Coordinates of C-alpha atoms in Angstrom, one line a residue:
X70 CA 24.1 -5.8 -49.5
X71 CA 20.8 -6.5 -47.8
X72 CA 19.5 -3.8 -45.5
X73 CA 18.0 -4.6 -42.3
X74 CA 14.9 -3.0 -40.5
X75 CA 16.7 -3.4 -37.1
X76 CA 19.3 -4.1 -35.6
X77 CA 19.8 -6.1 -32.0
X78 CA 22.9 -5.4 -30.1
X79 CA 23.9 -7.9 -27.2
X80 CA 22.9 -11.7 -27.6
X81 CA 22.3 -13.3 -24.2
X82 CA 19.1 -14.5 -23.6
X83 CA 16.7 -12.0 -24.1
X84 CA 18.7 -10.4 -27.2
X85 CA 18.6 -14.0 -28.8
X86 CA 14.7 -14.6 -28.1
X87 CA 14.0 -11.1 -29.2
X88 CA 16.0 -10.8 -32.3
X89 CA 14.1 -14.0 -33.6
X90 CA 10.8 -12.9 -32.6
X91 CA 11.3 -9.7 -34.6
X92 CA 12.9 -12.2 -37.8
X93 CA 9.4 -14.1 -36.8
X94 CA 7.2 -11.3 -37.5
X95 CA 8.9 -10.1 -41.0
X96 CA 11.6 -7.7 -40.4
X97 CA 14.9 -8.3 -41.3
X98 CA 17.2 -7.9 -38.3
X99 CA 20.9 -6.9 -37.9
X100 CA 22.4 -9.1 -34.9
X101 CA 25.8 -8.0 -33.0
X102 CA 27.2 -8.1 -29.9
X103 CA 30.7 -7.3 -28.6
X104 CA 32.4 -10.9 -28.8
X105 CA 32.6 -11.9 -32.1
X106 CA 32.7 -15.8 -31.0
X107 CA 28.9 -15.3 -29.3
X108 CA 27.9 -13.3 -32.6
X109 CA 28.8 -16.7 -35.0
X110 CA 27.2 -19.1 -32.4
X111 CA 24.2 -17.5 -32.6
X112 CA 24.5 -17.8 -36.4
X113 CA 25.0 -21.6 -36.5
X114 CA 22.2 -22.2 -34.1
X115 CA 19.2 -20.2 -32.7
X116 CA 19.4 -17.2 -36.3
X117 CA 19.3 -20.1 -38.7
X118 CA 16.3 -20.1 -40.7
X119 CA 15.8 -16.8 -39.7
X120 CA 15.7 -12.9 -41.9
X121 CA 18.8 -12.5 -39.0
X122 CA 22.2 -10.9 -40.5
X123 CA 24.8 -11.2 -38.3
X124 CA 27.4 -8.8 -37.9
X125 CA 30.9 -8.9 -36.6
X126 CA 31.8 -5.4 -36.0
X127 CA 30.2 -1.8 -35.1
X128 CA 30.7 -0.4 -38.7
X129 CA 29.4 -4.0 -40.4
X130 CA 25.9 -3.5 -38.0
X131 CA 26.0 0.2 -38.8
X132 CA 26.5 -0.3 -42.5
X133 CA 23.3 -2.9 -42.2
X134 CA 20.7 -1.1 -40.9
X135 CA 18.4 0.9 -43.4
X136 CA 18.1 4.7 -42.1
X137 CA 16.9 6.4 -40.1
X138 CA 19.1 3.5 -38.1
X139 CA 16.7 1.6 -35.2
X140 CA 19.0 -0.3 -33.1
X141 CA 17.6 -2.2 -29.8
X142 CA 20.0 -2.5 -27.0
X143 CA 20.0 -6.0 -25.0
X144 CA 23.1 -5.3 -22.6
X145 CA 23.7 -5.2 -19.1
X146 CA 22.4 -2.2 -17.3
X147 CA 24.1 0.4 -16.1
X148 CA 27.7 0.6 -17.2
X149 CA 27.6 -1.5 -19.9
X150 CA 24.7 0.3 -21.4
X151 CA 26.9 3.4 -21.3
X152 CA 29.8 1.8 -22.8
X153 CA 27.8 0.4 -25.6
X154 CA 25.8 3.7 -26.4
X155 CA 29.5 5.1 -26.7
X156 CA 30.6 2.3 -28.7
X157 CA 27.8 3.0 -31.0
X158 CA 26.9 6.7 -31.5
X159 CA 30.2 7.6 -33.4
X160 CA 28.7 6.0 -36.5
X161 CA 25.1 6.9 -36.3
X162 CA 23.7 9.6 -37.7
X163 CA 21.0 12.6 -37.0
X164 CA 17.5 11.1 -36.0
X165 CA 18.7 7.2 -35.6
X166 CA 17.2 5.5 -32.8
X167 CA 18.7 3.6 -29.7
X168 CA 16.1 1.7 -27.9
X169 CA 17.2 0.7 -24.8
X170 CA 15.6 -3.2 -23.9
X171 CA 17.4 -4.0 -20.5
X172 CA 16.6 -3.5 -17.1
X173 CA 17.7 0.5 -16.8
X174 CA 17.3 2.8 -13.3
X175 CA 14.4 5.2 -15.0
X176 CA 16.9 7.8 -14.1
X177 CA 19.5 6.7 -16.0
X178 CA 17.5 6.8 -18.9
X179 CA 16.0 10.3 -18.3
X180 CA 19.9 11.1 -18.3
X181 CA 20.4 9.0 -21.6
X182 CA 17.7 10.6 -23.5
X183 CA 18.8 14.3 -22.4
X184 CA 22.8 13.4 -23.6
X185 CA 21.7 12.0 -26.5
X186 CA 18.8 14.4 -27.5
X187 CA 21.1 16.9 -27.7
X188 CA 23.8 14.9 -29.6
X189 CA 20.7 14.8 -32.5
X190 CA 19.9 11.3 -31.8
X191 CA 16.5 10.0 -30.5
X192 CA 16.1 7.8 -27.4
X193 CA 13.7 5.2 -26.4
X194 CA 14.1 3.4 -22.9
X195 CA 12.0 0.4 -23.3
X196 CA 10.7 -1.7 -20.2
X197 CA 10.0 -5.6 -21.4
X198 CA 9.2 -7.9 -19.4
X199 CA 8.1 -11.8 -20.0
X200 CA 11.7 -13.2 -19.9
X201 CA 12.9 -15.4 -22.4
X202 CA 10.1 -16.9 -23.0
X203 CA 7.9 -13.3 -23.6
X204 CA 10.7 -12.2 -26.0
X205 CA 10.6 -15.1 -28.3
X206 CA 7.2 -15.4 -28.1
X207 CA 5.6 -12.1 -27.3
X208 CA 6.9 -9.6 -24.2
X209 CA 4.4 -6.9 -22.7
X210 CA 6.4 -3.7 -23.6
X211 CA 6.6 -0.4 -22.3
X212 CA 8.5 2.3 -24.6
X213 CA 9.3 5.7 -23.5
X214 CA 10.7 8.8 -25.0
X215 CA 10.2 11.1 -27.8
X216 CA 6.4 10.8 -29.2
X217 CA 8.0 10.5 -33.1
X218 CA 10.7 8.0 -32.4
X219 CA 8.0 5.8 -30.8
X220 CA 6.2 6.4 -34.0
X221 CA 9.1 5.3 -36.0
X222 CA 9.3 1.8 -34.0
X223 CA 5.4 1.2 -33.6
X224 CA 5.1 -1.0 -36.2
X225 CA 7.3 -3.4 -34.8
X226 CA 6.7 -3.5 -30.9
X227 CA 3.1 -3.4 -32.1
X228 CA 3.5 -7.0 -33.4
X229 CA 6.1 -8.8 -31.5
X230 CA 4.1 -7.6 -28.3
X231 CA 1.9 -10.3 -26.8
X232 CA -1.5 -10.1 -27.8
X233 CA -4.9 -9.9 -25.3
X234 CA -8.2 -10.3 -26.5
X235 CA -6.8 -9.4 -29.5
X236 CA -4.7 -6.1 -28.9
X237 CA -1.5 -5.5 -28.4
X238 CA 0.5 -5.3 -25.5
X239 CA 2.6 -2.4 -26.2
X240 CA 1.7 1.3 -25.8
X241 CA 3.2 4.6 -25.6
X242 CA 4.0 5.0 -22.0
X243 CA 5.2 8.7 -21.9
X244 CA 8.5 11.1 -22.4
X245 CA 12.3 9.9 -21.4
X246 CA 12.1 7.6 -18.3
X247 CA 8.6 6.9 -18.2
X248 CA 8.7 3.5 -20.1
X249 CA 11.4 2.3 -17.3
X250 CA 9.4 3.7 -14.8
X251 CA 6.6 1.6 -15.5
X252 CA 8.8 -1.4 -15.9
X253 CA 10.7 -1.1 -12.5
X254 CA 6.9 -0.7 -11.0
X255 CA 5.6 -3.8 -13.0
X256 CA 8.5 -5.8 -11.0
X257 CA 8.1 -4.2 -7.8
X258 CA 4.2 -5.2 -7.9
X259 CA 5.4 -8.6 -9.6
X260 CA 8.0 -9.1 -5.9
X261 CA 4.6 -8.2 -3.7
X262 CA 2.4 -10.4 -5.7
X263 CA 4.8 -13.6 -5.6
X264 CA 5.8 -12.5 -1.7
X265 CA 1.6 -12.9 -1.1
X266 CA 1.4 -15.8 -3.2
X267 CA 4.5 -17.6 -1.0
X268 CA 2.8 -16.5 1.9
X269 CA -0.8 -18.0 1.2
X270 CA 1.1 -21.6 0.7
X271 CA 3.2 -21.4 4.2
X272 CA 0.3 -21.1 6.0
X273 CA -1.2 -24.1 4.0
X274 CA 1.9 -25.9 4.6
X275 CA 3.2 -24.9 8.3
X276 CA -0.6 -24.0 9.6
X277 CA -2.6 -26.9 8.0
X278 CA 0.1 -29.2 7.3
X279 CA -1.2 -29.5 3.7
X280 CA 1.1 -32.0 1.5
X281 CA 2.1 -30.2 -2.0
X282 CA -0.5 -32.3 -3.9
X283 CA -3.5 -30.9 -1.6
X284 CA -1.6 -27.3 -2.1
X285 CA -1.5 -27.5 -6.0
X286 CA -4.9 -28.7 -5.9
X287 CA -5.9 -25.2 -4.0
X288 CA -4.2 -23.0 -6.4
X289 CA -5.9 -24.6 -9.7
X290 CA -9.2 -23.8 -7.7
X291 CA -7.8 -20.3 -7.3
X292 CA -6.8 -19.6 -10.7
X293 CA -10.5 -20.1 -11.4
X294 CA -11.9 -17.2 -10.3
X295 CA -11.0 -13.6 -9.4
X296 CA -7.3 -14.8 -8.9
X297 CA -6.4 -16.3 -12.0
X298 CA -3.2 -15.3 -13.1
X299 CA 0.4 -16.4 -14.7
X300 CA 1.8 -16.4 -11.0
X301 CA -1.2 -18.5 -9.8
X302 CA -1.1 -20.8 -12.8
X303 CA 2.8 -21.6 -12.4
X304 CA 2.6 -22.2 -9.1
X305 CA -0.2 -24.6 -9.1
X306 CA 2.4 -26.1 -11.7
X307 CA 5.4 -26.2 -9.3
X308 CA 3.8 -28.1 -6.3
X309 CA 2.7 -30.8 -8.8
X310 CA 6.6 -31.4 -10.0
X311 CA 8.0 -34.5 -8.1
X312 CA 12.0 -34.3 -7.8
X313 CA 13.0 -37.3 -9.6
X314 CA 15.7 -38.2 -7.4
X315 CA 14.2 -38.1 -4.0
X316 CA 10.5 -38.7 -5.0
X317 CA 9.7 -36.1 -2.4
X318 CA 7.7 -32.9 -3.9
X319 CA 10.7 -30.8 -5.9
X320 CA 9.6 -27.1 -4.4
X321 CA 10.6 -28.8 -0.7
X322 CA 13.8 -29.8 -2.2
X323 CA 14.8 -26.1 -3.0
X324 CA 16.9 -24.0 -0.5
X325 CA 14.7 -21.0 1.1
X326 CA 17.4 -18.4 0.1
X327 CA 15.0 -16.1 -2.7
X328 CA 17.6 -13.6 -5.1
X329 CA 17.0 -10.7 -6.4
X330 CA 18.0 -8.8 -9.2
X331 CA 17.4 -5.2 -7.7
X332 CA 14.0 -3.7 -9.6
X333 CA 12.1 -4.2 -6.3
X334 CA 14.6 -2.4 -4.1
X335 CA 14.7 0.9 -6.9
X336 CA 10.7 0.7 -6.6
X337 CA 10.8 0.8 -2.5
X338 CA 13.6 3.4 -2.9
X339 CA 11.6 5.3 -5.5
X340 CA 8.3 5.2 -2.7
X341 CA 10.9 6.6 -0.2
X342 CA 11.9 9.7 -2.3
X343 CA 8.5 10.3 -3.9
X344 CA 6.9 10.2 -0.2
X345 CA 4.6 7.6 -1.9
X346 CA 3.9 4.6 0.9
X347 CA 4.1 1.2 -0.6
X348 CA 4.6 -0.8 2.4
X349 CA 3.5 -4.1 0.7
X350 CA 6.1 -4.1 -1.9
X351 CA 9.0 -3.0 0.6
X352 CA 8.1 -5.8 3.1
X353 CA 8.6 -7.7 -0.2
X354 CA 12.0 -7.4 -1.0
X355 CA 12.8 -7.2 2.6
X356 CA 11.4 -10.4 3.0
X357 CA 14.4 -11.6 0.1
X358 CA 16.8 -10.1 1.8
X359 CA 15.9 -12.2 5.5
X360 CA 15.7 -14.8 3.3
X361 CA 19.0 -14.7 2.2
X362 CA 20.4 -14.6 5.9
X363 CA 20.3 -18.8 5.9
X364 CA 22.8 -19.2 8.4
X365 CA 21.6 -16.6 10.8
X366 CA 18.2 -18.2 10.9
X367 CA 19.1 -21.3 11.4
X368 CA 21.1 -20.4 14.6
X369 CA 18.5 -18.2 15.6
X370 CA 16.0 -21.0 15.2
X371 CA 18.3 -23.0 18.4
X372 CA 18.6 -20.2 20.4
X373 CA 15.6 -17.8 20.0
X374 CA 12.3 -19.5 21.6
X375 CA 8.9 -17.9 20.2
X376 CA 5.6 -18.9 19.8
X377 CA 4.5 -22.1 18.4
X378 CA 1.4 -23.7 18.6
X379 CA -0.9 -25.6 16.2
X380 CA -4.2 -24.4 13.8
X381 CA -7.1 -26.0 15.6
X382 CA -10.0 -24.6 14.0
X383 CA -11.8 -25.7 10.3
X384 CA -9.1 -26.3 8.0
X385 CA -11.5 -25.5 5.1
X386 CA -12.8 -22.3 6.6
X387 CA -9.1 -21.1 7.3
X388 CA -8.2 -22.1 3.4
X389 CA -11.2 -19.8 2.3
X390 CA -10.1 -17.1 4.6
X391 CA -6.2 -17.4 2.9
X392 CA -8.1 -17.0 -0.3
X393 CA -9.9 -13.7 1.0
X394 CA -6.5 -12.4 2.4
X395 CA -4.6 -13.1 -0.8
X396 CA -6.8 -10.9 -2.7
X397 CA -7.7 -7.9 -0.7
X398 CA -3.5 -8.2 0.1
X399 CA -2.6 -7.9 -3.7
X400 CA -5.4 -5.3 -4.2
X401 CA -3.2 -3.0 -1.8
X402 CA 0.1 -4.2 -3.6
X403 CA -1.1 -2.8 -7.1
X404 CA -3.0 0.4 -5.3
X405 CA 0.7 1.1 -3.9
X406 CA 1.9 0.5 -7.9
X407 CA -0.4 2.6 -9.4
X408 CA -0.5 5.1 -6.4
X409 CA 3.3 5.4 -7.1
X410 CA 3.0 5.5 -10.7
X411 CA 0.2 8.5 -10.3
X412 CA 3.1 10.6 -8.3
X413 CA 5.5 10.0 -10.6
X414 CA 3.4 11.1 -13.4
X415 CA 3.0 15.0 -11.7
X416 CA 6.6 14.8 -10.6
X417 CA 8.2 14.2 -14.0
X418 CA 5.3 15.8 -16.1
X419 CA 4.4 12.2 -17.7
X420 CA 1.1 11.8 -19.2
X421 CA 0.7 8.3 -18.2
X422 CA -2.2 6.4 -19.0
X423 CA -3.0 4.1 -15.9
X424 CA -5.8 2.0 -17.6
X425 CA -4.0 1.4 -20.9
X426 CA -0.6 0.3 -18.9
X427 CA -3.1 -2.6 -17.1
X428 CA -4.4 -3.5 -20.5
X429 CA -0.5 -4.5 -21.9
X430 CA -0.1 -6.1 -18.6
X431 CA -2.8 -8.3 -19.4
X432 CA -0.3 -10.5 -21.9
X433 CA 3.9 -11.8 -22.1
X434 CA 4.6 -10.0 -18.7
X435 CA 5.1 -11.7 -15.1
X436 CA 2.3 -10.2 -13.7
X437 CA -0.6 -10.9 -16.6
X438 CA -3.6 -11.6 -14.7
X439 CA -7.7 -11.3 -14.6
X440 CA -7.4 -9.3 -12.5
X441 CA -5.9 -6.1 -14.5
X442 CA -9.2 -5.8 -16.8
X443 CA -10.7 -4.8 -13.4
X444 CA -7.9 -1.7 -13.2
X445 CA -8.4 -0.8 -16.8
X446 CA -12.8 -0.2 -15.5
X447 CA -11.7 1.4 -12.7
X448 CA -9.4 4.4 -14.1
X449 CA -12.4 4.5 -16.7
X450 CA -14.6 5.0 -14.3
X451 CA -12.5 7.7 -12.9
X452 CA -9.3 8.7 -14.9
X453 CA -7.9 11.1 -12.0
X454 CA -8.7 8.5 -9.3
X455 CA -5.8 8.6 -6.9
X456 CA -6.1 5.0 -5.4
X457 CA -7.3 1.8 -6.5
X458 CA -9.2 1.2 -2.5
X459 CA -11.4 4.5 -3.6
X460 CA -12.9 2.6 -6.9
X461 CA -16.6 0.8 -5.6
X462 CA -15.1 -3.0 -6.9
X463 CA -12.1 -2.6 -4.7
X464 CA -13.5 -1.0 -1.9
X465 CA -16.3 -3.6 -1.9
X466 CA -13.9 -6.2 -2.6
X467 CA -11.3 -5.1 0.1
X468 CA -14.1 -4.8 2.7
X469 CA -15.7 -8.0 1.8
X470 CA -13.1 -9.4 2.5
X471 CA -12.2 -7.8 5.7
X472 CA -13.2 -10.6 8.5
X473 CA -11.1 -13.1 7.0
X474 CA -8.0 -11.5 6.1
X475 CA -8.2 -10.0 10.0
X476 CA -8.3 -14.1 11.1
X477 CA -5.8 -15.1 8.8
X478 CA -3.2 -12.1 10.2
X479 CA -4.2 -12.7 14.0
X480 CA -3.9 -16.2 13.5
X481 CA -0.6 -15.8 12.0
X482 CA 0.8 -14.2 15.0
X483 CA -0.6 -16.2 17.5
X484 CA 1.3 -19.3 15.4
X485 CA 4.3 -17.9 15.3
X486 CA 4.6 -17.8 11.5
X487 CA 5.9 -14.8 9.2
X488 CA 3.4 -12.7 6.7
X489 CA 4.9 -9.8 6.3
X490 CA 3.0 -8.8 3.0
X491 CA -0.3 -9.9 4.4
X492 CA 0.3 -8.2 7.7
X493 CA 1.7 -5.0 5.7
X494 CA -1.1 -4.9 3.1
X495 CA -3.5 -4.7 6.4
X496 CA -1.8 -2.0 7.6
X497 CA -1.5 0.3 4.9
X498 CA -5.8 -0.4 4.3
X499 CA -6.3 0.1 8.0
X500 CA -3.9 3.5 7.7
X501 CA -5.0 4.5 4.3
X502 CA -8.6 4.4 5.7
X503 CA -8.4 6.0 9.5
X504 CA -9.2 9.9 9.5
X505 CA -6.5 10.1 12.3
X506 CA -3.2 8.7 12.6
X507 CA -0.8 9.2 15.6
X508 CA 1.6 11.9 13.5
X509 CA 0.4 14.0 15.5
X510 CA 2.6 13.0 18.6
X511 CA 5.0 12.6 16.3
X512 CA 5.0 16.2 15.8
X513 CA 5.0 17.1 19.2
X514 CA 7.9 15.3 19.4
X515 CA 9.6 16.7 16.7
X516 CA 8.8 20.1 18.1
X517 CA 10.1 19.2 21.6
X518 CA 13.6 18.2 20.4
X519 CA 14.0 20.1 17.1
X520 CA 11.4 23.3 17.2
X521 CA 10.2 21.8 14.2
X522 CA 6.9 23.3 14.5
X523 CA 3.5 22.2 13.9
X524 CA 0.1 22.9 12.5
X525 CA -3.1 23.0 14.9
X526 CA -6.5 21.2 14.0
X527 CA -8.6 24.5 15.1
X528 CA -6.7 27.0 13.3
X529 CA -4.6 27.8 10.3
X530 CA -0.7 28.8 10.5
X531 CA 2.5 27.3 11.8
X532 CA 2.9 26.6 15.8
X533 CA 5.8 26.0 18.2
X534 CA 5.4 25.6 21.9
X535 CA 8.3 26.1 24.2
X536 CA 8.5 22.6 26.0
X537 CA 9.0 21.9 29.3
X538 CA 13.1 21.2 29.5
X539 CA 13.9 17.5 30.3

């Protein structure tokens, strides 16, 4: 019987894409998944003419898979993960490998690794992102666990990783969760950076009253310069589709109701518990969530009178602005990323690599952008720097840009229209750079009600004051 490099386990979409990219790069793959029916569809269409066994039971996929045994797992996260690692780990054997592929909590997979370290297995949580398309044709991928079962698979994320200016993007991210860590970051910059993007075209559309065609014309220009980027690029793409049935421009066809598959709200979550702010990405996803509230708007919309009054100024002036405001806006949005990743690293004792993470975000992922070789300078630059706003380009960039992005929020208010990322990204500049904030009335407060104490700017120590009574 042939023996296969690999095995996949779990054939939706991404297990599909990925097992053939990994046939496409010359490995030999075992392919299974729980339903036998899905398991011989798969090998009457997408695994023929591909090195892809299939397999039609746990001890057939086992009995494939040359030792030590690397099998990638492409299931549902969560439960299902569970239930397949226990479906699985009766027949393995000392040293083989699960890799993990799906969409995992970083904390389940910091629990994973420890049950299954100890059962003599080895354990590799593995963040990929690029969707169907990245794992046929190349995903950014972020593997973490032991340093000698990434070792083990290197040779084969190295390949069917996307490749930038000719390097691979893959890399050791660090021990148990850390290559799920990254991932759920990677999405919960990828929610502020499309939340900015949306943004920058509603004030075209509702502030200008820019047709789609003048929009997507904008947004080619854009992905020109400093903000080129996959985001950019497909969204330049979007406003130039025509729905076929209406003629009328097919993004104004879709209903303003944005899902969510949850990786945004574990990042916001995760800023929460790590004390980390990230503002930008949690105005983000909340901004999904309103969203989803159709009905409630549009009632609101009869009953609740606000603001609304027309752009008068130059139109082309108030485009550049939106430019300026887009950028310094998603500078803060990765500074919040990276800033949370940075905690992360000292809370869990991970030795992540900021620079190199940019560099595999540079290809296959969501986020791939320009823009990240300019992250990859600046933690050269300074390796222990602790935000992105305290590298010279950024600063320089973020207070270039200052005067416009200040017009573009004000002007937003005084018409009445929503930017919650833009306005949030301001905020967290304007607090991250003020050597005072008001905290300290908060703590007087705190002390009043709840003898919480306080420290004093003249003195060191710990200070309550006894309060007038109400």
């Amino acid at each position: 019987m042939s023996q296969a490099d690999i095995g996949v386990w779990g054939l939706g979409v991404m297990g599909r894409a990925l097992a053939r990219n990994i046939a496409n790069h010359g490995f030999t793959v075992a392919a299974a998944t729980r339903t036998t029916s899905v398991t011989e569809k798969y090998a009457q269409t997408d695994a023929r003419g591909c090195d892809i066994i299939p397999a039609y039971s746990v001890e057939e996929f086992i009995n494939l898979l040359a030792k030590p045994r690397r099998i990638i797992l492409m299931v549902k996260a969560g439960d299902a993960t569970d239930a397949t690692i226990e479906r699985l780990v009766p027949h393995l054997d000392k040293d083989d490998i699960l890799i993990d592929g799906g969409n995992a909590f970083y904390r389940d997979t910091i629990r994973r690794h420890k049950d299954l370290t100890e059962r003599g297995l080895r354990f590799i949580g593995t963040g990929i992102s690029g969707g169907e398309e990245g794992a046929l044709n190349g995903p950014s991928i972020m593997p973490g666990g032991s340093r000698d079962a990434y070792d083990a698979l290197e040779p084969v994320f190295t390949k069917i990783a996307a490749q930038a200016d000719g390097s691979s993007c893959c890399t050791y991210i660090g021990h148990d969760g850390a290559g799920h860590f990254v991932k759920m970051v990677h999405n919960g910059i990828e929610y502020g950076d499309m939340q900015l993007i949306c943004e920058a075209y509603y004030l075209m559309k509702h502030a200008l009253q820019m047709e789609a065609e003048q929009m997507q014309q904008v947004f080619a220009e854009w992905n020109r310069g400093e903000l080129n980027s996959y985001l950019i690029e497909i969204t330049a793409d979007i406003l130039s589709k025509t729905d076929p049935e209406t003629q009328q421009p097919l993004v104004e066809m879709i209903l303003d109701t944005a899902q969510q598959k949850g990786t945004g709200a574990w990042t916001s979550q995760t800023g929460l518990e790590l004390g980390v702010p990230i503002p930008t990405i949690a105005e983000a996803v909340f901004a999904r969530c309103i969203s989803a509230q159709k009905q409630e708007r549009l009632v609101a919309s009869g009953r609740i009178a606000g603001q609304t009054t027309s752009f008068t100024g130059d139109a082309a002036g108030f485009i550049a602005a939106i430019r300026d405001s887009l950028y310094a806006s998603k500078i803060c949005a990765y500074a919040q990323g990276f800033a949370l990743m940075t905690a992360a690293a000292h809370q869990y004792g991970w030795d992540l690599q900021l620079g190199d993470i940019a560099m595999i975000w540079r290809g296959g992922c969501i986020i791939r952008a320009k823009f990240l070789q300019r992250i990859k300078d600046a933690y050269e630059r300074d390796p222990a720097l602790p935000n992105l706003l305290l590298d010279p380009y950024f600063r320089d960039q973020v207070q270039a840009a200052q005067p416009n992005w200040r017009k573009v929020v004000a002007a937003s208010a005084q018409l009445g229209l929503p930017t919650p990322a833009f306005s949030s990204a301001l905020n967290y500049f304007d607090s991250y750079r003020a050597a005072q904030l008001s905290a300290n009335l908060i703590q007087a407060q705190r002390d009043y009600f709840g003898a919480h104490t306080y420290e004093r700017t003249d003195r060191d120590g710990t200070f309550h004051t006894d309060w007038p009574a109400l």
